[in-house]
Structure formats: C-alpha cells, structure tokens
C-alpha cells in the first residue's frame, strides 16, 4: 500500500519496502515473487538491489524475483486490489476487507 511521499524519495522508499518484502517472503518459505514491470532501467535497478540483498544475505538465495505486466499476469491485480481495500479500511471505510480476509492479510508499517 502506498502513502504520499516526496517524489525525490520514492525510489528509496521502494527499496526499503522491497527489502522488507523479501525478508517477509523468506520467513514464509516463498520461492517466487512477481513484481509489476516498470521501465527496463527501473527493473534493472531493482535487479541490482536484489543482487545486493543476496550478497549481504538479507534475502533467501532460493527466492526468485521476476517482472511481469498486469496484462500478462492477472495475479498482479490482486495485490493492488487488497492494498486499495486495506487503505480504504484504514481511512474508515464502512466495509473493512480485513474482516473478510482476516488471517490472510499481514499489515506491516515501514517507516520511511
């Protein structure tokens, strides 16, 4: 889920969130993570970040990161839908998706 942030700090915030994501995925024994593809240069920046995380043992060696477009991988839509619903719930929406999905959602705040 996102929060308003100075555009100059967006990539740094993304790196912090991704580092936490791969840590959490490692604790769940996840072996594959699909990220929404951005531009070729930004995807390459992400690949370098993940390589650095591998090198400093901050990411499981058997966790694979790949990129896809939502048009080719509809499961990418699920993350957007859940994040949007949780965001609405945090802002006081009448229907709190956390009541429906409950144990299926872990909310982790990352200090940016």
PDB file of N, CA and C in Angstrom:
ATOM      1  N   UNK A   1       0.853  -1.158   0.000  1.00  0.00           N
ATOM      2  CA  UNK A   1       0.000   0.000   0.000  1.00  0.00           C
ATOM      3  C   UNK A   1       0.894   1.214   0.000  1.00  0.00           C
ATOM      4  N   UNK A   2       0.465   2.254  -0.554  1.00  0.00           N
ATOM      5  CA  UNK A   2       1.295   3.439  -0.673  1.00  0.00           C
ATOM      6  C   UNK A   2       0.863   4.564   0.222  1.00  0.00           C
ATOM      7  N   UNK A   3       1.726   5.519   0.321  1.00  0.00           N
ATOM      8  CA  UNK A   3       1.451   6.733   1.084  1.00  0.00           C
ATOM      9  C   UNK A   3       2.091   7.888   0.333  1.00  0.00           C
ATOM     10  N   UNK A   4       1.512   9.068   0.449  1.00  0.00           N
ATOM     11  CA  UNK A   4       2.134  10.207  -0.235  1.00  0.00           C
ATOM     12  C   UNK A   4       3.575  10.392   0.233  1.00  0.00           C
ATOM     13  N   UNK A   5       4.462  10.585  -0.715  1.00  0.00           N
ATOM     14  CA  UNK A   5       5.872  10.765  -0.384  1.00  0.00           C
ATOM     15  C   UNK A   5       6.495  11.687  -1.427  1.00  0.00           C
ATOM     16  N   UNK A   6       7.469  12.429  -1.001  1.00  0.00           N
ATOM     17  CA  UNK A   6       8.184  13.327  -1.900  1.00  0.00           C
ATOM     18  C   UNK A   6       8.715  12.519  -3.085  1.00  0.00           C
ATOM     19  N   UNK A   7       8.419  12.925  -4.320  1.00  0.00           N
ATOM     20  CA  UNK A   7       8.883  12.180  -5.495  1.00  0.00           C
ATOM     21  C   UNK A   7      10.389  11.924  -5.507  1.00  0.00           C
ATOM     22  N   UNK A   8      11.159  12.785  -4.876  1.00  0.00           N
ATOM     23  CA  UNK A   8      12.609  12.600  -4.824  1.00  0.00           C
ATOM     24  C   UNK A   8      12.998  11.418  -3.936  1.00  0.00           C
ATOM     25  N   UNK A   9      12.072  10.974  -3.091  1.00  0.00           N
ATOM     26  CA  UNK A   9      12.368   9.885  -2.164  1.00  0.00           C
ATOM     27  C   UNK A   9      11.648   8.585  -2.521  1.00  0.00           C
ATOM     28  N   UNK A  10      10.936   8.571  -3.635  1.00  0.00           N
ATOM     29  CA  UNK A  10      10.134   7.401  -3.973  1.00  0.00           C
ATOM     30  C   UNK A  10      10.961   6.138  -4.184  1.00  0.00           C
ATOM     31  N   UNK A  11      12.056   6.233  -4.899  1.00  0.00           N
ATOM     32  CA  UNK A  11      12.868   5.039  -5.156  1.00  0.00           C
ATOM     33  C   UNK A  11      13.499   4.514  -3.870  1.00  0.00           C
ATOM     34  N   UNK A  12      13.920   5.416  -3.004  1.00  0.00           N
ATOM     35  CA  UNK A  12      14.472   4.990  -1.710  1.00  0.00           C
ATOM     36  C   UNK A  12      13.396   4.283  -0.902  1.00  0.00           C
ATOM     37  N   UNK A  13      12.207   4.838  -0.874  1.00  0.00           N
ATOM     38  CA  UNK A  13      11.094   4.221  -0.151  1.00  0.00           C
ATOM     39  C   UNK A  13      10.770   2.850  -0.743  1.00  0.00           C
ATOM     40  N   UNK A  14      10.802   2.754  -2.067  1.00  0.00           N
ATOM     41  CA  UNK A  14      10.550   1.468  -2.721  1.00  0.00           C
ATOM     42  C   UNK A  14      11.582   0.440  -2.289  1.00  0.00           C
ATOM     43  N   UNK A  15      12.858   0.830  -2.260  1.00  0.00           N
ATOM     44  CA  UNK A  15      13.910  -0.101  -1.840  1.00  0.00           C
ATOM     45  C   UNK A  15      13.685  -0.580  -0.412  1.00  0.00           C
ATOM     46  N   UNK A  16      13.310   0.332   0.473  1.00  0.00           N
ATOM     47  CA  UNK A  16      13.062  -0.057   1.864  1.00  0.00           C
ATOM     48  C   UNK A  16      11.898  -1.043   1.950  1.00  0.00           C
ATOM     49  N   UNK A  17      10.850  -0.777   1.207  1.00  0.00           N
ATOM     50  CA  UNK A  17       9.692  -1.670   1.214  1.00  0.00           C
ATOM     51  C   UNK A  17      10.040  -3.030   0.595  1.00  0.00           C
ATOM     52  N   UNK A  18      10.798  -3.017  -0.486  1.00  0.00           N
ATOM     53  CA  UNK A  18      11.180  -4.272  -1.130  1.00  0.00           C
ATOM     54  C   UNK A  18      12.078  -5.109  -0.225  1.00  0.00           C
ATOM     55  N   UNK A  19      12.981  -4.444   0.481  1.00  0.00           N
ATOM     56  CA  UNK A  19      13.844  -5.188   1.399  1.00  0.00           C
ATOM     57  C   UNK A  19      13.004  -5.876   2.469  1.00  0.00           C
ATOM     58  N   UNK A  20      12.016  -5.179   2.994  1.00  0.00           N
ATOM     59  CA  UNK A  20      11.136  -5.788   3.996  1.00  0.00           C
ATOM     60  C   UNK A  20      10.303  -6.898   3.373  1.00  0.00           C
ATOM     61  N   UNK A  21       9.827  -6.677   2.140  1.00  0.00           N
ATOM     62  CA  UNK A  21       9.034  -7.687   1.446  1.00  0.00           C
ATOM     63  C   UNK A  21       9.814  -8.991   1.297  1.00  0.00           C
ATOM     64  N   UNK A  22      11.041  -8.919   0.803  1.00  0.00           N
ATOM     65  CA  UNK A  22      11.790 -10.158   0.584  1.00  0.00           C
ATOM     66  C   UNK A  22      12.125 -10.839   1.909  1.00  0.00           C
ATOM     67  N   UNK A  23      12.346 -10.050   2.961  1.00  0.00           N
ATOM     68  CA  UNK A  23      12.557 -10.652   4.284  1.00  0.00           C
ATOM     69  C   UNK A  23      11.311 -11.430   4.698  1.00  0.00           C
ATOM     70  N   UNK A  24      10.140 -10.797   4.589  1.00  0.00           N
ATOM     71  CA  UNK A  24       8.888 -11.442   4.982  1.00  0.00           C
ATOM     72  C   UNK A  24       8.617 -12.672   4.117  1.00  0.00           C
ATOM     73  N   UNK A  25       8.873 -12.592   2.826  1.00  0.00           N
ATOM     74  CA  UNK A  25       8.653 -13.737   1.949  1.00  0.00           C
ATOM     75  C   UNK A  25       9.562 -14.898   2.341  1.00  0.00           C
ATOM     76  N   UNK A  26      10.775 -14.568   2.769  1.00  0.00           N
ATOM     77  CA  UNK A  26      11.703 -15.598   3.230  1.00  0.00           C
ATOM     78  C   UNK A  26      11.200 -16.326   4.458  1.00  0.00           C
ATOM     79  N   UNK A  27      10.560 -15.605   5.374  1.00  0.00           N
ATOM     80  CA  UNK A  27      10.029 -16.252   6.586  1.00  0.00           C
ATOM     81  C   UNK A  27       8.856 -17.165   6.258  1.00  0.00           C
ATOM     82  N   UNK A  28       8.238 -16.957   5.118  1.00  0.00           N
ATOM     83  CA  UNK A  28       7.099 -17.778   4.695  1.00  0.00           C
ATOM     84  C   UNK A  28       7.498 -18.872   3.714  1.00  0.00           C
ATOM     85  N   UNK A  29       8.797 -19.006   3.472  1.00  0.00           N
ATOM     86  CA  UNK A  29       9.331 -20.012   2.544  1.00  0.00           C
ATOM     87  C   UNK A  29       8.784 -19.838   1.129  1.00  0.00           C
ATOM     88  N   UNK A  30       8.554 -18.587   0.728  1.00  0.00           N
ATOM     89  CA  UNK A  30       8.122 -18.286  -0.632  1.00  0.00           C
ATOM     90  C   UNK A  30       9.327 -18.433  -1.553  1.00  0.00           C
ATOM     91  N   UNK A  31       9.125 -19.003  -2.722  1.00  0.00           N
ATOM     92  CA  UNK A  31      10.251 -19.193  -3.638  1.00  0.00           C
ATOM     93  C   UNK A  31      10.187 -18.292  -4.866  1.00  0.00           C
ATOM     94  N   UNK A  32       9.041 -17.678  -5.122  1.00  0.00           N
ATOM     95  CA  UNK A  32       8.886 -16.852  -6.326  1.00  0.00           C
ATOM     96  C   UNK A  32       8.071 -15.607  -6.000  1.00  0.00           C
ATOM     97  N   UNK A  33       8.578 -14.452  -6.401  1.00  0.00           N
ATOM     98  CA  UNK A  33       7.869 -13.183  -6.255  1.00  0.00           C
ATOM     99  C   UNK A  33       7.798 -12.538  -7.631  1.00  0.00           C
ATOM    100  N   UNK A  34       6.599 -12.107  -7.994  1.00  0.00           N
ATOM    101  CA  UNK A  34       6.403 -11.397  -9.249  1.00  0.00           C
ATOM    102  C   UNK A  34       6.138  -9.939  -8.930  1.00  0.00           C
ATOM    103  N   UNK A  35       6.881  -9.061  -9.556  1.00  0.00           N
ATOM    104  CA  UNK A  35       6.699  -7.624  -9.402  1.00  0.00           C
ATOM    105  C   UNK A  35       6.166  -7.057 -10.712  1.00  0.00           C
ATOM    106  N   UNK A  36       5.393  -5.992 -10.579  1.00  0.00           N
ATOM    107  CA  UNK A  36       4.900  -5.343 -11.785  1.00  0.00           C
ATOM    108  C   UNK A  36       6.072  -4.675 -12.496  1.00  0.00           C
ATOM    109  N   UNK A  37       6.216  -4.989 -13.750  1.00  0.00           N
ATOM    110  CA  UNK A  37       7.298  -4.434 -14.549  1.00  0.00           C
ATOM    111  C   UNK A  37       7.128  -2.928 -14.700  1.00  0.00           C
ATOM    112  N   UNK A  38       8.262  -2.244 -14.613  1.00  0.00           N
ATOM    113  CA  UNK A  38       8.265  -0.800 -14.849  1.00  0.00           C
ATOM    114  C   UNK A  38       9.059  -0.582 -16.132  1.00  0.00           C
ATOM    115  N   UNK A  39       9.900   0.408 -16.184  1.00  0.00           N
ATOM    116  CA  UNK A  39      10.747   0.578 -17.373  1.00  0.00           C
ATOM    117  C   UNK A  39      11.925  -0.384 -17.264  1.00  0.00           C
ATOM    118  N   UNK A  40      12.592  -0.602 -18.376  1.00  0.00           N
ATOM    119  CA  UNK A  40      13.740  -1.502 -18.388  1.00  0.00           C
ATOM    120  C   UNK A  40      14.812  -1.023 -17.405  1.00  0.00           C
ATOM    121  N   UNK A  41      15.075   0.272 -17.372  1.00  0.00           N
ATOM    122  CA  UNK A  41      16.120   0.786 -16.477  1.00  0.00           C
ATOM    123  C   UNK A  41      15.713   0.660 -15.002  1.00  0.00           C
ATOM    124  N   UNK A  42      14.436   0.871 -14.698  1.00  0.00           N
ATOM    125  CA  UNK A  42      13.992   0.732 -13.311  1.00  0.00           C
ATOM    126  C   UNK A  42      13.958  -0.738 -12.889  1.00  0.00           C
ATOM    127  N   UNK A  43      13.585  -1.633 -13.798  1.00  0.00           N
ATOM    128  CA  UNK A  43      13.649  -3.064 -13.486  1.00  0.00           C
ATOM    129  C   UNK A  43      15.089  -3.475 -13.217  1.00  0.00           C
ATOM    130  N   UNK A  44      16.010  -2.941 -14.009  1.00  0.00           N
ATOM    131  CA  UNK A  44      17.430  -3.261 -13.807  1.00  0.00           C
ATOM    132  C   UNK A  44      17.917  -2.726 -12.467  1.00  0.00           C
ATOM    133  N   UNK A  45      17.451  -1.571 -12.071  1.00  0.00           N
ATOM    134  CA  UNK A  45      17.798  -1.017 -10.751  1.00  0.00           C
ATOM    135  C   UNK A  45      17.318  -1.963  -9.652  1.00  0.00           C
ATOM    136  N   UNK A  46      16.097  -2.478  -9.813  1.00  0.00           N
ATOM    137  CA  UNK A  46      15.564  -3.436  -8.841  1.00  0.00           C
ATOM    138  C   UNK A  46      16.412  -4.713  -8.817  1.00  0.00           C
ATOM    139  N   UNK A  47      16.800  -5.197  -9.997  1.00  0.00           N
ATOM    140  CA  UNK A  47      17.627  -6.410 -10.057  1.00  0.00           C
ATOM    141  C   UNK A  47      18.950  -6.207  -9.308  1.00  0.00           C
ATOM    142  N   UNK A  48      19.558  -5.041  -9.479  1.00  0.00           N
ATOM    143  CA  UNK A  48      20.809  -4.756  -8.759  1.00  0.00           C
ATOM    144  C   UNK A  48      20.579  -4.728  -7.251  1.00  0.00           C
ATOM    145  N   UNK A  49      19.446  -4.156  -6.833  1.00  0.00           N
ATOM    146  CA  UNK A  49      19.128  -4.113  -5.415  1.00  0.00           C
ATOM    147  C   UNK A  49      18.976  -5.536  -4.865  1.00  0.00           C
ATOM    148  N   UNK A  50      18.262  -6.397  -5.598  1.00  0.00           N
ATOM    149  CA  UNK A  50      18.071  -7.766  -5.132  1.00  0.00           C
ATOM    150  C   UNK A  50      19.394  -8.526  -5.121  1.00  0.00           C
ATOM    151  N   UNK A  51      20.249  -8.269  -6.083  1.00  0.00           N
ATOM    152  CA  UNK A  51      21.575  -8.897  -6.082  1.00  0.00           C
ATOM    153  C   UNK A  51      22.358  -8.465  -4.851  1.00  0.00           C
ATOM    154  N   UNK A  52      22.273  -7.192  -4.498  1.00  0.00           N
ATOM    155  CA  UNK A  52      22.961  -6.696  -3.295  1.00  0.00           C
ATOM    156  C   UNK A  52      22.381  -7.338  -2.038  1.00  0.00           C
ATOM    157  N   UNK A  53      21.069  -7.508  -1.993  1.00  0.00           N
ATOM    158  CA  UNK A  53      20.439  -8.161  -0.841  1.00  0.00           C
ATOM    159  C   UNK A  53      20.885  -9.620  -0.740  1.00  0.00           C
ATOM    160  N   UNK A  54      20.995 -10.299  -1.891  1.00  0.00           N
ATOM    161  CA  UNK A  54      21.520 -11.666  -1.896  1.00  0.00           C
ATOM    162  C   UNK A  54      22.942 -11.681  -1.344  1.00  0.00           C
ATOM    163  N   UNK A  55      23.755 -10.743  -1.816  1.00  0.00           N
ATOM    164  CA  UNK A  55      25.168 -10.706  -1.427  1.00  0.00           C
ATOM    165  C   UNK A  55      25.355 -10.489   0.068  1.00  0.00           C
ATOM    166  N   UNK A  56      24.494  -9.701   0.683  1.00  0.00           N
ATOM    167  CA  UNK A  56      24.646  -9.457   2.119  1.00  0.00           C
ATOM    168  C   UNK A  56      23.758 -10.376   2.959  1.00  0.00           C
ATOM    169  N   UNK A  57      23.253 -11.438   2.312  1.00  0.00           N
ATOM    170  CA  UNK A  57      22.448 -12.467   2.984  1.00  0.00           C
ATOM    171  C   UNK A  57      21.206 -11.895   3.659  1.00  0.00           C
ATOM    172  N   UNK A  58      20.640 -10.844   3.058  1.00  0.00           N
ATOM    173  CA  UNK A  58      19.415 -10.236   3.568  1.00  0.00           C
ATOM    174  C   UNK A  58      18.197 -10.753   2.806  1.00  0.00           C
ATOM    175  N   UNK A  59      18.444 -11.734   1.949  1.00  0.00           N
ATOM    176  CA  UNK A  59      17.385 -12.296   1.110  1.00  0.00           C
ATOM    177  C   UNK A  59      17.701 -13.772   0.890  1.00  0.00           C
ATOM    178  N   UNK A  60      16.720 -14.642   1.003  1.00  0.00           N
ATOM    179  CA  UNK A  60      16.983 -16.067   0.786  1.00  0.00           C
ATOM    180  C   UNK A  60      17.545 -16.325  -0.616  1.00  0.00           C
ATOM    181  N   UNK A  61      18.513 -17.202  -0.705  1.00  0.00           N
ATOM    182  CA  UNK A  61      19.133 -17.480  -2.005  1.00  0.00           C
ATOM    183  C   UNK A  61      18.183 -18.179  -2.958  1.00  0.00           C
ATOM    184  N   UNK A  62      17.166 -18.860  -2.424  1.00  0.00           N
ATOM    185  CA  UNK A  62      16.232 -19.574  -3.293  1.00  0.00           C
ATOM    186  C   UNK A  62      14.981 -18.768  -3.617  1.00  0.00           C
ATOM    187  N   UNK A  63      14.970 -17.493  -3.256  1.00  0.00           N
ATOM    188  CA  UNK A  63      13.845 -16.616  -3.594  1.00  0.00           C
ATOM    189  C   UNK A  63      14.133 -15.953  -4.936  1.00  0.00           C
ATOM    190  N   UNK A  64      13.264 -16.199  -5.892  1.00  0.00           N
ATOM    191  CA  UNK A  64      13.449 -15.665  -7.239  1.00  0.00           C
ATOM    192  C   UNK A  64      12.479 -14.512  -7.481  1.00  0.00           C
ATOM    193  N   UNK A  65      12.998 -13.443  -8.066  1.00  0.00           N
ATOM    194  CA  UNK A  65      12.212 -12.252  -8.372  1.00  0.00           C
ATOM    195  C   UNK A  65      12.105 -12.136  -9.886  1.00  0.00           C
ATOM    196  N   UNK A  66      10.890 -11.978 -10.377  1.00  0.00           N
ATOM    197  CA  UNK A  66      10.664 -11.770 -11.802  1.00  0.00           C
ATOM    198  C   UNK A  66       9.700 -10.615 -11.986  1.00  0.00           C
ATOM    199  N   UNK A  67       9.645 -10.124 -13.199  1.00  0.00           N
ATOM    200  CA  UNK A  67       8.811  -8.982 -13.544  1.00  0.00           C
ATOM    201  C   UNK A  67       7.796  -9.390 -14.596  1.00  0.00           C
ATOM    202  N   UNK A  68       6.607  -8.820 -14.500  1.00  0.00           N
ATOM    203  CA  UNK A  68       5.565  -9.087 -15.494  1.00  0.00           C
ATOM    204  C   UNK A  68       4.658  -7.864 -15.574  1.00  0.00           C
ATOM    205  N   UNK A  69       3.924  -7.791 -16.652  1.00  0.00           N
ATOM    206  CA  UNK A  69       2.904  -6.751 -16.819  1.00  0.00           C
ATOM    207  C   UNK A  69       1.562  -7.312 -16.366  1.00  0.00           C
ATOM    208  N   UNK A  70       0.706  -6.469 -15.803  1.00  0.00           N
ATOM    209  CA  UNK A  70      -0.607  -6.950 -15.374  1.00  0.00           C
ATOM    210  C   UNK A  70      -1.425  -7.566 -16.509  1.00  0.00           C
ATOM    211  N   UNK A  71      -1.173  -7.130 -17.725  1.00  0.00           N
ATOM    212  CA  UNK A  71      -1.899  -7.711 -18.859  1.00  0.00           C
ATOM    213  C   UNK A  71      -1.477  -9.157 -19.105  1.00  0.00           C
ATOM    214  N   UNK A  72      -0.270  -9.513 -18.673  1.00  0.00           N
ATOM    215  CA  UNK A  72       0.222 -10.877 -18.849  1.00  0.00           C
ATOM    216  C   UNK A  72       0.134 -11.712 -17.589  1.00  0.00           C
ATOM    217  N   UNK A  73      -0.013 -11.085 -16.453  1.00  0.00           N
ATOM    218  CA  UNK A  73      -0.089 -11.800 -15.176  1.00  0.00           C
ATOM    219  C   UNK A  73      -1.179 -11.164 -14.318  1.00  0.00           C
ATOM    220  N   UNK A  74      -2.425 -11.642 -14.491  1.00  0.00           N
ATOM    221  CA  UNK A  74      -3.550 -11.043 -13.762  1.00  0.00           C
ATOM    222  C   UNK A  74      -3.422 -11.101 -12.238  1.00  0.00           C
ATOM    223  N   UNK A  75      -2.622 -12.016 -11.698  1.00  0.00           N
ATOM    224  CA  UNK A  75      -2.472 -12.085 -10.243  1.00  0.00           C
ATOM    225  C   UNK A  75      -1.838 -10.812  -9.684  1.00  0.00           C
ATOM    226  N   UNK A  76      -1.185 -10.026 -10.529  1.00  0.00           N
ATOM    227  CA  UNK A  76      -0.654  -8.744 -10.070  1.00  0.00           C
ATOM    228  C   UNK A  76      -1.785  -7.810  -9.659  1.00  0.00           C
ATOM    229  N   UNK A  77      -2.975  -8.022 -10.192  1.00  0.00           N
ATOM    230  CA  UNK A  77      -4.114  -7.178  -9.839  1.00  0.00           C
ATOM    231  C   UNK A  77      -4.527  -7.401  -8.393  1.00  0.00           C
ATOM    232  N   UNK A  78      -4.338  -8.608  -7.886  1.00  0.00           N
ATOM    233  CA  UNK A  78      -4.788  -8.943  -6.533  1.00  0.00           C
ATOM    234  C   UNK A  78      -4.107  -8.042  -5.500  1.00  0.00           C
ATOM    235  N   UNK A  79      -2.807  -7.864  -5.635  1.00  0.00           N
ATOM    236  CA  UNK A  79      -2.071  -7.030  -4.674  1.00  0.00           C
ATOM    237  C   UNK A  79      -2.606  -5.604  -4.682  1.00  0.00           C
ATOM    238  N   UNK A  80      -2.877  -5.061  -5.866  1.00  0.00           N
ATOM    239  CA  UNK A  80      -3.432  -3.709  -5.955  1.00  0.00           C
ATOM    240  C   UNK A  80      -4.814  -3.633  -5.312  1.00  0.00           C
ATOM    241  N   UNK A  81      -5.631  -4.633  -5.566  1.00  0.00           N
ATOM    242  CA  UNK A  81      -6.992  -4.634  -5.012  1.00  0.00           C
ATOM    243  C   UNK A  81      -6.966  -4.723  -3.488  1.00  0.00           C
ATOM    244  N   UNK A  82      -6.137  -5.615  -2.946  1.00  0.00           N
ATOM    245  CA  UNK A  82      -6.048  -5.769  -1.492  1.00  0.00           C
ATOM    246  C   UNK A  82      -5.458  -4.510  -0.862  1.00  0.00           C
ATOM    247  N   UNK A  83      -4.406  -3.969  -1.455  1.00  0.00           N
ATOM    248  CA  UNK A  83      -3.808  -2.740  -0.907  1.00  0.00           C
ATOM    249  C   UNK A  83      -4.816  -1.602  -0.914  1.00  0.00           C
ATOM    250  N   UNK A  84      -5.573  -1.487  -1.982  1.00  0.00           N
ATOM    251  CA  UNK A  84      -6.589  -0.439  -2.045  1.00  0.00           C
ATOM    252  C   UNK A  84      -7.663  -0.626  -0.990  1.00  0.00           C
ATOM    253  N   UNK A  85      -8.092  -1.862  -0.787  1.00  0.00           N
ATOM    254  CA  UNK A  85      -9.123  -2.141   0.211  1.00  0.00           C
ATOM    255  C   UNK A  85      -8.614  -1.881   1.625  1.00  0.00           C
ATOM    256  N   UNK A  86      -7.387  -2.273   1.905  1.00  0.00           N
ATOM    257  CA  UNK A  86      -6.808  -2.019   3.229  1.00  0.00           C
ATOM    258  C   UNK A  86      -6.652  -0.518   3.445  1.00  0.00           C
ATOM    259  N   UNK A  87      -6.223   0.189   2.410  1.00  0.00           N
ATOM    260  CA  UNK A  87      -6.095   1.642   2.512  1.00  0.00           C
ATOM    261  C   UNK A  87      -7.434   2.295   2.826  1.00  0.00           C
ATOM    262  N   UNK A  88      -8.483   1.841   2.158  1.00  0.00           N
ATOM    263  CA  UNK A  88      -9.822   2.363   2.433  1.00  0.00           C
ATOM    264  C   UNK A  88     -10.240   2.052   3.871  1.00  0.00           C
ATOM    265  N   UNK A  89      -9.938   0.855   4.327  1.00  0.00           N
ATOM    266  CA  UNK A  89     -10.284   0.470   5.701  1.00  0.00           C
ATOM    267  C   UNK A  89      -9.543   1.341   6.710  1.00  0.00           C
ATOM    268  N   UNK A  90      -8.288   1.629   6.423  1.00  0.00           N
ATOM    269  CA  UNK A  90      -7.510   2.487   7.328  1.00  0.00           C
ATOM    270  C   UNK A  90      -8.067   3.905   7.375  1.00  0.00           C
ATOM    271  N   UNK A  91      -8.750   4.300   6.302  1.00  0.00           N
ATOM    272  CA  UNK A  91      -9.358   5.627   6.271  1.00  0.00           C
ATOM    273  C   UNK A  91     -10.807   5.596   6.758  1.00  0.00           C
ATOM    274  N   UNK A  92     -11.246   4.433   7.284  1.00  0.00           N
ATOM    275  CA  UNK A  92     -12.561   4.348   7.901  1.00  0.00           C
ATOM    276  C   UNK A  92     -13.688   3.903   6.991  1.00  0.00           C
ATOM    277  N   UNK A  93     -13.394   3.198   5.924  1.00  0.00           N
ATOM    278  CA  UNK A  93     -14.449   2.716   5.028  1.00  0.00           C
ATOM    279  C   UNK A  93     -15.416   1.813   5.785  1.00  0.00           C
ATOM    280  N   UNK A  94     -16.660   1.839   5.372  1.00  0.00           N
ATOM    281  CA  UNK A  94     -17.694   1.048   6.044  1.00  0.00           C
ATOM    282  C   UNK A  94     -17.400  -0.453   5.958  1.00  0.00           C
ATOM    283  N   UNK A  95     -16.936  -0.910   4.804  1.00  0.00           N
ATOM    284  CA  UNK A  95     -16.605  -2.325   4.637  1.00  0.00           C
ATOM    285  C   UNK A  95     -15.112  -2.491   4.855  1.00  0.00           C
ATOM    286  N   UNK A  96     -14.767  -3.182   5.898  1.00  0.00           N
ATOM    287  CA  UNK A  96     -13.354  -3.412   6.211  1.00  0.00           C
ATOM    288  C   UNK A  96     -12.957  -4.777   5.668  1.00  0.00           C
ATOM    289  N   UNK A  97     -12.162  -4.798   4.609  1.00  0.00           N
ATOM    290  CA  UNK A  97     -11.750  -6.041   3.953  1.00  0.00           C
ATOM    291  C   UNK A  97     -11.021  -6.969   4.919  1.00  0.00           C
ATOM    292  N   UNK A  98     -10.437  -6.394   5.960  1.00  0.00           N
ATOM    293  CA  UNK A  98      -9.723  -7.218   6.937  1.00  0.00           C
ATOM    294  C   UNK A  98     -10.684  -8.146   7.673  1.00  0.00           C
ATOM    295  N   UNK A  99     -11.956  -7.758   7.783  1.00  0.00           N
ATOM    296  CA  UNK A  99     -12.941  -8.640   8.410  1.00  0.00           C
ATOM    297  C   UNK A  99     -13.216  -9.846   7.510  1.00  0.00           C
ATOM    298  N   UNK A 100     -13.165  -9.632   6.205  1.00  0.00           N
ATOM    299  CA  UNK A 100     -13.424 -10.708   5.257  1.00  0.00           C
ATOM    300  C   UNK A 100     -12.218 -11.623   5.101  1.00  0.00           C
ATOM    301  N   UNK A 101     -11.045 -11.029   4.905  1.00  0.00           N
ATOM    302  CA  UNK A 101      -9.845 -11.822   4.672  1.00  0.00           C
ATOM    303  C   UNK A 101      -9.092 -12.159   5.957  1.00  0.00           C
ATOM    304  N   UNK A 102      -9.298 -11.363   6.989  1.00  0.00           N
ATOM    305  CA  UNK A 102      -8.747 -11.615   8.315  1.00  0.00           C
ATOM    306  C   UNK A 102      -7.330 -12.137   8.346  1.00  0.00           C
ATOM    307  N   UNK A 103      -7.203 -13.425   8.581  1.00  0.00           N
ATOM    308  CA  UNK A 103      -5.885 -14.049   8.753  1.00  0.00           C
ATOM    309  C   UNK A 103      -5.054 -14.043   7.476  1.00  0.00           C
ATOM    310  N   UNK A 104      -5.634 -13.718   6.351  1.00  0.00           N
ATOM    311  CA  UNK A 104      -4.904 -13.722   5.086  1.00  0.00           C
ATOM    312  C   UNK A 104      -4.137 -12.444   4.805  1.00  0.00           C
ATOM    313  N   UNK A 105      -4.257 -11.448   5.703  1.00  0.00           N
ATOM    314  CA  UNK A 105      -3.578 -10.171   5.497  1.00  0.00           C
ATOM    315  C   UNK A 105      -2.674  -9.882   6.679  1.00  0.00           C
ATOM    316  N   UNK A 106      -1.421  -9.611   6.379  1.00  0.00           N
ATOM    317  CA  UNK A 106      -0.483  -9.123   7.393  1.00  0.00           C
ATOM    318  C   UNK A 106      -0.155  -7.692   7.034  1.00  0.00           C
ATOM    319  N   UNK A 107      -0.454  -6.767   7.927  1.00  0.00           N
ATOM    320  CA  UNK A 107      -0.137  -5.366   7.702  1.00  0.00           C
ATOM    321  C   UNK A 107       1.174  -5.049   8.414  1.00  0.00           C
ATOM    322  N   UNK A 108       2.117  -4.521   7.678  1.00  0.00           N
ATOM    323  CA  UNK A 108       3.424  -4.163   8.226  1.00  0.00           C
ATOM    324  C   UNK A 108       3.704  -2.733   7.830  1.00  0.00           C
ATOM    325  N   UNK A 109       3.880  -1.883   8.818  1.00  0.00           N
ATOM    326  CA  UNK A 109       4.226  -0.479   8.546  1.00  0.00           C
ATOM    327  C   UNK A 109       5.735  -0.366   8.416  1.00  0.00           C
ATOM    328  N   UNK A 110       6.183   0.283   7.355  1.00  0.00           N
ATOM    329  CA  UNK A 110       7.608   0.522   7.135  1.00  0.00           C
ATOM    330  C   UNK A 110       7.833   2.014   7.304  1.00  0.00           C
ATOM    331  N   UNK A 111       8.678   2.366   8.264  1.00  0.00           N
ATOM    332  CA  UNK A 111       8.977   3.776   8.497  1.00  0.00           C
ATOM    333  C   UNK A 111       9.831   4.285   7.354  1.00  0.00           C
ATOM    334  N   UNK A 112       9.346   5.312   6.685  1.00  0.00           N
ATOM    335  CA  UNK A 112      10.078   5.895   5.571  1.00  0.00           C
ATOM    336  C   UNK A 112      10.596   7.213   6.002  1.00  0.00           C
TER     337      UNK A 112
END
